[in-house]
JSON list of C-alpha atoms in Angstrom, two decimals:
[
{"chain": "O", "resi": 1, "resn": "UNK", "atom": "CA", "xyz": [-103.98, -75.10, 118.36]},
{"chain": "O", "resi": 2, "resn": "UNK", "atom": "CA", "xyz": [-100.15, -74.99, 117.92]},
{"chain": "O", "resi": 3, "resn": "UNK", "atom": "CA", "xyz": [-100.04, -78.08, 116.03]},
{"chain": "O", "resi": 4, "resn": "UNK", "atom": "CA", "xyz": [-102.54, -76.69, 113.69]},
{"chain": "O", "resi": 5, "resn": "UNK", "atom": "CA", "xyz": [-100.58, -73.26, 113.33]},
{"chain": "O", "resi": 6, "resn": "UNK", "atom": "CA", "xyz": [-97.24, -75.26, 112.40]},
{"chain": "O", "resi": 7, "resn": "UNK", "atom": "CA", "xyz": [-99.17, -77.49, 110.00]},
{"chain": "O", "resi": 8, "resn": "UNK", "atom": "CA", "xyz": [-100.59, -74.38, 108.40]},
{"chain": "O", "resi": 9, "resn": "UNK", "atom": "CA", "xyz": [-97.02, -72.56, 108.04]},
{"chain": "O", "resi": 10, "resn": "UNK", "atom": "CA", "xyz": [-95.50, -75.96, 106.64]},
{"chain": "O", "resi": 11, "resn": "UNK", "atom": "CA", "xyz": [-98.53, -75.93, 104.04]},
{"chain": "O", "resi": 12, "resn": "UNK", "atom": "CA", "xyz": [-97.82, -72.26, 103.28]},
{"chain": "O", "resi": 13, "resn": "UNK", "atom": "CA", "xyz": [-94.03, -72.60, 102.84]},
{"chain": "O", "resi": 14, "resn": "UNK", "atom": "CA", "xyz": [-94.37, -75.94, 101.09]},
{"chain": "O", "resi": 15, "resn": "UNK", "atom": "CA", "xyz": [-96.53, -74.59, 98.06]},
{"chain": "O", "resi": 16, "resn": "UNK", "atom": "CA", "xyz": [-94.43, -74.05, 95.09]},
{"chain": "O", "resi": 17, "resn": "UNK", "atom": "CA", "xyz": [-93.51, -70.64, 93.93]},
{"chain": "O", "resi": 18, "resn": "UNK", "atom": "CA", "xyz": [-94.02, -69.65, 90.02]},
{"chain": "O", "resi": 19, "resn": "UNK", "atom": "CA", "xyz": [-90.99, -69.91, 87.57]},
{"chain": "O", "resi": 20, "resn": "UNK", "atom": "CA", "xyz": [-89.82, -67.63, 85.18]},
{"chain": "O", "resi": 21, "resn": "UNK", "atom": "CA", "xyz": [-89.74, -69.26, 81.74]},
{"chain": "O", "resi": 22, "resn": "UNK", "atom": "CA", "xyz": [-88.97, -68.16, 78.08]},
{"chain": "O", "resi": 23, "resn": "UNK", "atom": "CA", "xyz": [-92.47, -68.93, 76.76]},
{"chain": "O", "resi": 24, "resn": "UNK", "atom": "CA", "xyz": [-93.52, -69.75, 72.91]},
{"chain": "O", "resi": 25, "resn": "UNK", "atom": "CA", "xyz": [-95.26, -66.21, 72.31]},
{"chain": "O", "resi": 26, "resn": "UNK", "atom": "CA", "xyz": [-92.91, -64.00, 74.66]},
{"chain": "O", "resi": 27, "resn": "UNK", "atom": "CA", "xyz": [-89.40, -62.85, 73.60]},
{"chain": "O", "resi": 28, "resn": "UNK", "atom": "CA", "xyz": [-88.49, -61.99, 77.15]},
{"chain": "O", "resi": 29, "resn": "UNK", "atom": "CA", "xyz": [-88.84, -64.19, 80.08]},
{"chain": "O", "resi": 30, "resn": "UNK", "atom": "CA", "xyz": [-92.25, -64.17, 82.18]},
{"chain": "O", "resi": 31, "resn": "UNK", "atom": "CA", "xyz": [-93.65, -65.85, 85.00]},
{"chain": "O", "resi": 32, "resn": "UNK", "atom": "CA", "xyz": [-95.48, -69.29, 84.55]},
{"chain": "O", "resi": 33, "resn": "UNK", "atom": "CA", "xyz": [-98.93, -68.79, 84.81]},
{"chain": "O", "resi": 34, "resn": "UNK", "atom": "CA", "xyz": [-100.85, -70.21, 87.82]},
{"chain": "O", "resi": 35, "resn": "UNK", "atom": "CA", "xyz": [-101.75, -74.03, 87.43]},
{"chain": "O", "resi": 36, "resn": "UNK", "atom": "CA", "xyz": [-105.21, -75.10, 87.35]},
{"chain": "O", "resi": 37, "resn": "UNK", "atom": "CA", "xyz": [-107.07, -76.20, 90.27]},
{"chain": "O", "resi": 38, "resn": "UNK", "atom": "CA", "xyz": [-105.56, -79.18, 91.91]},
{"chain": "O", "resi": 39, "resn": "UNK", "atom": "CA", "xyz": [-102.31, -79.32, 89.58]},
{"chain": "O", "resi": 40, "resn": "UNK", "atom": "CA", "xyz": [-98.81, -78.87, 90.81]},
{"chain": "O", "resi": 41, "resn": "UNK", "atom": "CA", "xyz": [-96.98, -75.69, 89.49]},
{"chain": "O", "resi": 42, "resn": "UNK", "atom": "CA", "xyz": [-94.30, -76.49, 87.09]},
{"chain": "O", "resi": 43, "resn": "UNK", "atom": "CA", "xyz": [-90.85, -76.75, 88.18]},
{"chain": "O", "resi": 44, "resn": "UNK", "atom": "CA", "xyz": [-89.10, -76.96, 85.13]},
{"chain": "O", "resi": 45, "resn": "UNK", "atom": "CA", "xyz": [-88.94, -74.99, 82.01]},
{"chain": "O", "resi": 46, "resn": "UNK", "atom": "CA", "xyz": [-88.42, -76.74, 77.99]},
{"chain": "O", "resi": 47, "resn": "UNK", "atom": "CA", "xyz": [-87.11, -75.50, 74.90]},
{"chain": "O", "resi": 48, "resn": "UNK", "atom": "CA", "xyz": [-85.29, -76.09, 71.66]},
{"chain": "O", "resi": 49, "resn": "UNK", "atom": "CA", "xyz": [-82.23, -78.38, 71.67]},
{"chain": "O", "resi": 50, "resn": "UNK", "atom": "CA", "xyz": [-78.81, -77.53, 69.68]},
{"chain": "O", "resi": 51, "resn": "UNK", "atom": "CA", "xyz": [-76.30, -80.07, 68.07]},
{"chain": "O", "resi": 52, "resn": "UNK", "atom": "CA", "xyz": [-73.45, -78.68, 65.65]},
{"chain": "O", "resi": 53, "resn": "UNK", "atom": "CA", "xyz": [-74.61, -80.92, 63.17]},
{"chain": "O", "resi": 54, "resn": "UNK", "atom": "CA", "xyz": [-78.41, -80.11, 63.14]},
{"chain": "O", "resi": 55, "resn": "UNK", "atom": "CA", "xyz": [-78.41, -76.63, 64.38]},
{"chain": "O", "resi": 56, "resn": "UNK", "atom": "CA", "xyz": [-81.17, -75.16, 66.61]},
{"chain": "O", "resi": 57, "resn": "UNK", "atom": "CA", "xyz": [-84.32, -77.47, 66.39]},
{"chain": "O", "resi": 58, "resn": "UNK", "atom": "CA", "xyz": [-87.97, -76.31, 65.60]},
{"chain": "O", "resi": 59, "resn": "UNK", "atom": "CA", "xyz": [-89.26, -76.90, 69.36]},
{"chain": "O", "resi": 60, "resn": "UNK", "atom": "CA", "xyz": [-91.12, -74.03, 71.17]},
{"chain": "O", "resi": 61, "resn": "UNK", "atom": "CA", "xyz": [-90.34, -72.64, 74.42]},
{"chain": "O", "resi": 62, "resn": "UNK", "atom": "CA", "xyz": [-92.38, -72.86, 77.76]},
{"chain": "O", "resi": 63, "resn": "UNK", "atom": "CA", "xyz": [-93.03, -73.80, 81.16]},
{"chain": "O", "resi": 64, "resn": "UNK", "atom": "CA", "xyz": [-93.14, -77.35, 82.19]},
{"chain": "O", "resi": 65, "resn": "UNK", "atom": "CA", "xyz": [-91.78, -80.67, 80.76]},
{"chain": "O", "resi": 66, "resn": "UNK", "atom": "CA", "xyz": [-91.48, -80.81, 77.00]},
{"chain": "O", "resi": 67, "resn": "UNK", "atom": "CA", "xyz": [-94.80, -81.48, 74.79]},
{"chain": "O", "resi": 68, "resn": "UNK", "atom": "CA", "xyz": [-95.38, -84.99, 74.20]},
{"chain": "O", "resi": 69, "resn": "UNK", "atom": "CA", "xyz": [-95.45, -84.40, 70.57]},
{"chain": "O", "resi": 70, "resn": "UNK", "atom": "CA", "xyz": [-91.75, -82.98, 70.28]},
{"chain": "O", "resi": 71, "resn": "UNK", "atom": "CA", "xyz": [-89.49, -85.18, 68.14]},
{"chain": "O", "resi": 72, "resn": "UNK", "atom": "CA", "xyz": [-87.01, -87.46, 69.94]},
{"chain": "O", "resi": 73, "resn": "UNK", "atom": "CA", "xyz": [-83.94, -84.93, 71.12]},
{"chain": "O", "resi": 74, "resn": "UNK", "atom": "CA", "xyz": [-85.82, -81.53, 69.74]},
{"chain": "O", "resi": 75, "resn": "UNK", "atom": "CA", "xyz": [-86.53, -80.40, 73.29]},
{"chain": "O", "resi": 76, "resn": "UNK", "atom": "CA", "xyz": [-84.65, -79.87, 76.26]},
{"chain": "O", "resi": 77, "resn": "UNK", "atom": "CA", "xyz": [-85.94, -79.24, 79.90]},
{"chain": "O", "resi": 78, "resn": "UNK", "atom": "CA", "xyz": [-84.11, -77.51, 82.89]},
{"chain": "O", "resi": 79, "resn": "UNK", "atom": "CA", "xyz": [-85.00, -76.70, 86.42]},
{"chain": "O", "resi": 80, "resn": "UNK", "atom": "CA", "xyz": [-86.74, -73.57, 86.70]},
{"chain": "O", "resi": 81, "resn": "UNK", "atom": "CA", "xyz": [-86.02, -70.50, 89.05]},
{"chain": "O", "resi": 82, "resn": "UNK", "atom": "CA", "xyz": [-88.47, -67.82, 90.21]},
{"chain": "O", "resi": 83, "resn": "UNK", "atom": "CA", "xyz": [-86.00, -65.18, 89.39]},
{"chain": "O", "resi": 84, "resn": "UNK", "atom": "CA", "xyz": [-84.37, -65.82, 86.15]},
{"chain": "O", "resi": 85, "resn": "UNK", "atom": "CA", "xyz": [-85.25, -68.04, 83.24]},
{"chain": "O", "resi": 86, "resn": "UNK", "atom": "CA", "xyz": [-83.17, -71.58, 82.79]},
{"chain": "O", "resi": 87, "resn": "UNK", "atom": "CA", "xyz": [-84.36, -71.68, 79.12]},
{"chain": "O", "resi": 88, "resn": "UNK", "atom": "CA", "xyz": [-82.85, -68.60, 76.97]},
{"chain": "O", "resi": 89, "resn": "UNK", "atom": "CA", "xyz": [-83.32, -68.03, 73.37]},
{"chain": "O", "resi": 90, "resn": "UNK", "atom": "CA", "xyz": [-80.46, -70.23, 71.47]},
{"chain": "O", "resi": 91, "resn": "UNK", "atom": "CA", "xyz": [-78.52, -67.36, 69.46]},
{"chain": "O", "resi": 92, "resn": "UNK", "atom": "CA", "xyz": [-76.07, -68.94, 66.67]},
{"chain": "O", "resi": 93, "resn": "UNK", "atom": "CA", "xyz": [-73.47, -67.51, 64.41]},
{"chain": "O", "resi": 94, "resn": "UNK", "atom": "CA", "xyz": [-72.66, -68.03, 60.86]},
{"chain": "O", "resi": 95, "resn": "UNK", "atom": "CA", "xyz": [-72.30, -71.60, 59.95]},
{"chain": "O", "resi": 96, "resn": "UNK", "atom": "CA", "xyz": [-69.31, -73.29, 58.93]},
{"chain": "O", "resi": 97, "resn": "UNK", "atom": "CA", "xyz": [-68.11, -76.49, 56.85]},
{"chain": "O", "resi": 98, "resn": "UNK", "atom": "CA", "xyz": [-65.62, -79.46, 57.55]},
{"chain": "O", "resi": 99, "resn": "UNK", "atom": "CA", "xyz": [-64.99, -82.62, 55.79]},
{"chain": "O", "resi": 100, "resn": "UNK", "atom": "CA", "xyz": [-65.73, -85.81, 57.10]},
{"chain": "O", "resi": 101, "resn": "UNK", "atom": "CA", "xyz": [-63.36, -89.19, 56.91]},
{"chain": "O", "resi": 102, "resn": "UNK", "atom": "CA", "xyz": [-64.11, -92.61, 56.42]},
{"chain": "O", "resi": 103, "resn": "UNK", "atom": "CA", "xyz": [-61.85, -95.49, 56.55]},
{"chain": "O", "resi": 104, "resn": "UNK", "atom": "CA", "xyz": [-60.80, -97.43, 53.33]},
{"chain": "O", "resi": 105, "resn": "UNK", "atom": "CA", "xyz": [-60.03, -100.88, 54.33]},
{"chain": "O", "resi": 106, "resn": "UNK", "atom": "CA", "xyz": [-58.57, -102.07, 50.92]},
{"chain": "O", "resi": 107, "resn": "UNK", "atom": "CA", "xyz": [-56.18, -99.18, 50.78]},
{"chain": "O", "resi": 108, "resn": "UNK", "atom": "CA", "xyz": [-55.65, -99.14, 54.70]},
{"chain": "O", "resi": 109, "resn": "UNK", "atom": "CA", "xyz": [-56.17, -95.26, 54.56]},
{"chain": "O", "resi": 110, "resn": "UNK", "atom": "CA", "xyz": [-58.76, -92.64, 55.88]},
{"chain": "O", "resi": 111, "resn": "UNK", "atom": "CA", "xyz": [-60.40, -91.32, 52.77]},
{"chain": "O", "resi": 112, "resn": "UNK", "atom": "CA", "xyz": [-62.14, -87.74, 52.58]},
{"chain": "O", "resi": 113, "resn": "UNK", "atom": "CA", "xyz": [-65.50, -87.38, 51.83]},
{"chain": "O", "resi": 114, "resn": "UNK", "atom": "CA", "xyz": [-66.15, -85.49, 48.64]},
{"chain": "O", "resi": 115, "resn": "UNK", "atom": "CA", "xyz": [-68.64, -82.98, 50.22]},
{"chain": "O", "resi": 116, "resn": "UNK", "atom": "CA", "xyz": [-68.43, -80.70, 53.20]},
{"chain": "O", "resi": 117, "resn": "UNK", "atom": "CA", "xyz": [-70.60, -81.06, 55.99]},
{"chain": "O", "resi": 118, "resn": "UNK", "atom": "CA", "xyz": [-72.43, -77.87, 57.56]},
{"chain": "O", "resi": 119, "resn": "UNK", "atom": "CA", "xyz": [-71.81, -77.56, 60.99]},
{"chain": "O", "resi": 120, "resn": "UNK", "atom": "CA", "xyz": [-73.59, -75.08, 63.38]},
{"chain": "O", "resi": 121, "resn": "UNK", "atom": "CA", "xyz": [-72.37, -72.92, 66.30]},
{"chain": "O", "resi": 122, "resn": "UNK", "atom": "CA", "xyz": [-73.58, -71.18, 69.25]},
{"chain": "O", "resi": 123, "resn": "UNK", "atom": "CA", "xyz": [-73.07, -67.01, 69.23]},
{"chain": "O", "resi": 124, "resn": "UNK", "atom": "CA", "xyz": [-69.62, -66.41, 70.95]},
{"chain": "O", "resi": 125, "resn": "UNK", "atom": "CA", "xyz": [-67.97, -69.92, 69.82]},
{"chain": "O", "resi": 126, "resn": "UNK", "atom": "CA", "xyz": [-65.10, -70.43, 67.62]},
{"chain": "O", "resi": 127, "resn": "UNK", "atom": "CA", "xyz": [-64.80, -72.64, 64.33]},
{"chain": "O", "resi": 128, "resn": "UNK", "atom": "CA", "xyz": [-63.27, -75.92, 65.07]},
{"chain": "O", "resi": 129, "resn": "UNK", "atom": "CA", "xyz": [-62.85, -78.96, 62.68]},
{"chain": "O", "resi": 130, "resn": "UNK", "atom": "CA", "xyz": [-61.19, -82.43, 63.22]},
{"chain": "O", "resi": 131, "resn": "UNK", "atom": "CA", "xyz": [-59.86, -85.34, 61.01]},
{"chain": "O", "resi": 132, "resn": "UNK", "atom": "CA", "xyz": [-57.87, -88.68, 61.97]},
{"chain": "O", "resi": 133, "resn": "UNK", "atom": "CA", "xyz": [-54.11, -88.14, 62.91]},
{"chain": "O", "resi": 134, "resn": "UNK", "atom": "CA", "xyz": [-51.21, -90.16, 62.24]},
{"chain": "O", "resi": 135, "resn": "UNK", "atom": "CA", "xyz": [-51.88, -92.76, 64.95]},
{"chain": "O", "resi": 136, "resn": "UNK", "atom": "CA", "xyz": [-55.60, -93.07, 64.01]},
{"chain": "O", "resi": 137, "resn": "UNK", "atom": "CA", "xyz": [-56.49, -96.66, 63.65]},
{"chain": "O", "resi": 138, "resn": "UNK", "atom": "CA", "xyz": [-59.67, -98.23, 61.37]},
{"chain": "O", "resi": 139, "resn": "UNK", "atom": "CA", "xyz": [-61.88, -98.08, 64.55]},
{"chain": "O", "resi": 140, "resn": "UNK", "atom": "CA", "xyz": [-61.76, -94.32, 64.57]},
{"chain": "O", "resi": 141, "resn": "UNK", "atom": "CA", "xyz": [-64.77, -92.33, 63.67]},
{"chain": "O", "resi": 142, "resn": "UNK", "atom": "CA", "xyz": [-64.83, -88.16, 63.38]},
{"chain": "O", "resi": 143, "resn": "UNK", "atom": "CA", "xyz": [-66.25, -86.41, 66.08]},
{"chain": "O", "resi": 144, "resn": "UNK", "atom": "CA", "xyz": [-69.44, -85.19, 64.72]},
{"chain": "O", "resi": 145, "resn": "UNK", "atom": "CA", "xyz": [-68.30, -86.23, 61.18]},
{"chain": "O", "resi": 146, "resn": "UNK", "atom": "CA", "xyz": [-65.32, -83.50, 61.44]},
{"chain": "O", "resi": 147, "resn": "UNK", "atom": "CA", "xyz": [-67.31, -80.61, 63.03]},
{"chain": "O", "resi": 148, "resn": "UNK", "atom": "CA", "xyz": [-66.12, -79.27, 66.34]},
{"chain": "O", "resi": 149, "resn": "UNK", "atom": "CA", "xyz": [-62.81, -80.16, 68.45]},
{"chain": "O", "resi": 150, "resn": "UNK", "atom": "CA", "xyz": [-61.39, -83.43, 68.78]},
{"chain": "O", "resi": 151, "resn": "UNK", "atom": "CA", "xyz": [-63.08, -85.50, 71.73]},
{"chain": "O", "resi": 152, "resn": "UNK", "atom": "CA", "xyz": [-60.13, -88.25, 71.50]},
{"chain": "O", "resi": 153, "resn": "UNK", "atom": "CA", "xyz": [-57.11, -87.20, 73.53]},
{"chain": "O", "resi": 154, "resn": "UNK", "atom": "CA", "xyz": [-54.85, -89.78, 72.72]},
{"chain": "O", "resi": 155, "resn": "UNK", "atom": "CA", "xyz": [-51.82, -88.33, 71.15]},
{"chain": "O", "resi": 156, "resn": "UNK", "atom": "CA", "xyz": [-52.19, -88.55, 67.38]},
{"chain": "O", "resi": 157, "resn": "UNK", "atom": "CA", "xyz": [-55.45, -90.00, 66.94]},
{"chain": "O", "resi": 158, "resn": "UNK", "atom": "CA", "xyz": [-57.13, -86.93, 66.09]},
{"chain": "O", "resi": 159, "resn": "UNK", "atom": "CA", "xyz": [-55.93, -83.68, 64.69]},
{"chain": "O", "resi": 160, "resn": "UNK", "atom": "CA", "xyz": [-58.19, -80.14, 65.46]},
{"chain": "O", "resi": 161, "resn": "UNK", "atom": "CA", "xyz": [-58.10, -76.85, 63.45]},
{"chain": "O", "resi": 162, "resn": "UNK", "atom": "CA", "xyz": [-59.96, -73.60, 63.59]},
{"chain": "O", "resi": 163, "resn": "UNK", "atom": "CA", "xyz": [-60.85, -72.06, 60.21]},
{"chain": "O", "resi": 164, "resn": "UNK", "atom": "CA", "xyz": [-63.55, -73.30, 57.59]},
{"chain": "O", "resi": 165, "resn": "UNK", "atom": "CA", "xyz": [-62.55, -76.43, 55.82]},
{"chain": "O", "resi": 166, "resn": "UNK", "atom": "CA", "xyz": [-59.44, -76.69, 57.63]},
{"chain": "O", "resi": 167, "resn": "UNK", "atom": "CA", "xyz": [-59.46, -80.26, 57.86]},
{"chain": "O", "resi": 168, "resn": "UNK", "atom": "CA", "xyz": [-59.35, -81.15, 54.03]},
{"chain": "O", "resi": 169, "resn": "UNK", "atom": "CA", "xyz": [-56.98, -83.28, 52.21]},
{"chain": "O", "resi": 170, "resn": "UNK", "atom": "CA", "xyz": [-55.56, -79.65, 50.64]},
{"chain": "O", "resi": 171, "resn": "UNK", "atom": "CA", "xyz": [-54.31, -78.42, 54.06]},
{"chain": "O", "resi": 172, "resn": "UNK", "atom": "CA", "xyz": [-52.00, -81.74, 54.36]},
{"chain": "O", "resi": 173, "resn": "UNK", "atom": "CA", "xyz": [-51.23, -81.73, 50.72]},
{"chain": "O", "resi": 174, "resn": "UNK", "atom": "CA", "xyz": [-50.00, -78.07, 50.95]},
{"chain": "O", "resi": 175, "resn": "UNK", "atom": "CA", "xyz": [-47.65, -79.08, 53.79]},
{"chain": "O", "resi": 176, "resn": "UNK", "atom": "CA", "xyz": [-46.32, -82.42, 52.15]},
{"chain": "O", "resi": 177, "resn": "UNK", "atom": "CA", "xyz": [-45.47, -81.02, 49.06]},
{"chain": "O", "resi": 178, "resn": "UNK", "atom": "CA", "xyz": [-43.06, -78.31, 49.65]},
{"chain": "O", "resi": 179, "resn": "UNK", "atom": "CA", "xyz": [-41.44, -80.98, 52.00]},
{"chain": "O", "resi": 180, "resn": "UNK", "atom": "CA", "xyz": [-41.32, -83.92, 49.40]},
{"chain": "O", "resi": 181, "resn": "UNK", "atom": "CA", "xyz": [-39.58, -81.04, 47.17]},
{"chain": "O", "resi": 182, "resn": "UNK", "atom": "CA", "xyz": [-37.12, -80.15, 49.90]},
{"chain": "O", "resi": 183, "resn": "UNK", "atom": "CA", "xyz": [-36.22, -83.44, 50.52]},
{"chain": "O", "resi": 184, "resn": "UNK", "atom": "CA", "xyz": [-35.64, -84.47, 46.83]},
{"chain": "O", "resi": 185, "resn": "UNK", "atom": "CA", "xyz": [-33.35, -81.53, 46.12]},
{"chain": "O", "resi": 186, "resn": "UNK", "atom": "CA", "xyz": [-31.37, -82.38, 49.64]},
{"chain": "O", "resi": 187, "resn": "UNK", "atom": "CA", "xyz": [-31.04, -85.96, 48.22]}
]
């Protein structure tokens, strides 16, 4: 009899509790529906992903694993909980622009791309652009095509700035022209 009571207690406590997720048709987090008979209760929530180059994907929100028809990297999952949703709505701030650079092997310099790249950011985050620094070699590639902060921490390999289009060649020229005029007048 004791064994039966202990077994029933263990089965009762091992039954998964419903989790809370943001769901497709809901703007607020709600409890996930009970699973079909014989199916396990979901333990994960899913929702769209975000990237600085692509913004928020068109994936839906819901309970369980990402839908099988979701595009690669368009959907992300998180571990659900009964008291709060782990997949909140992604809120973005205004887009900004940065320039990308590519190495010109013939001239042995980094050349700025003609058109700026549209960069996306989450609400509450700052604008960041990056570009190759004086110590960048021909193997250097800009992090996220110039959008976002530097990921290379080696001194002088990457230069970061915090305004839209701040990584343009004009910003370098604006500094170098007065310096060249000063040096010319001194010598």
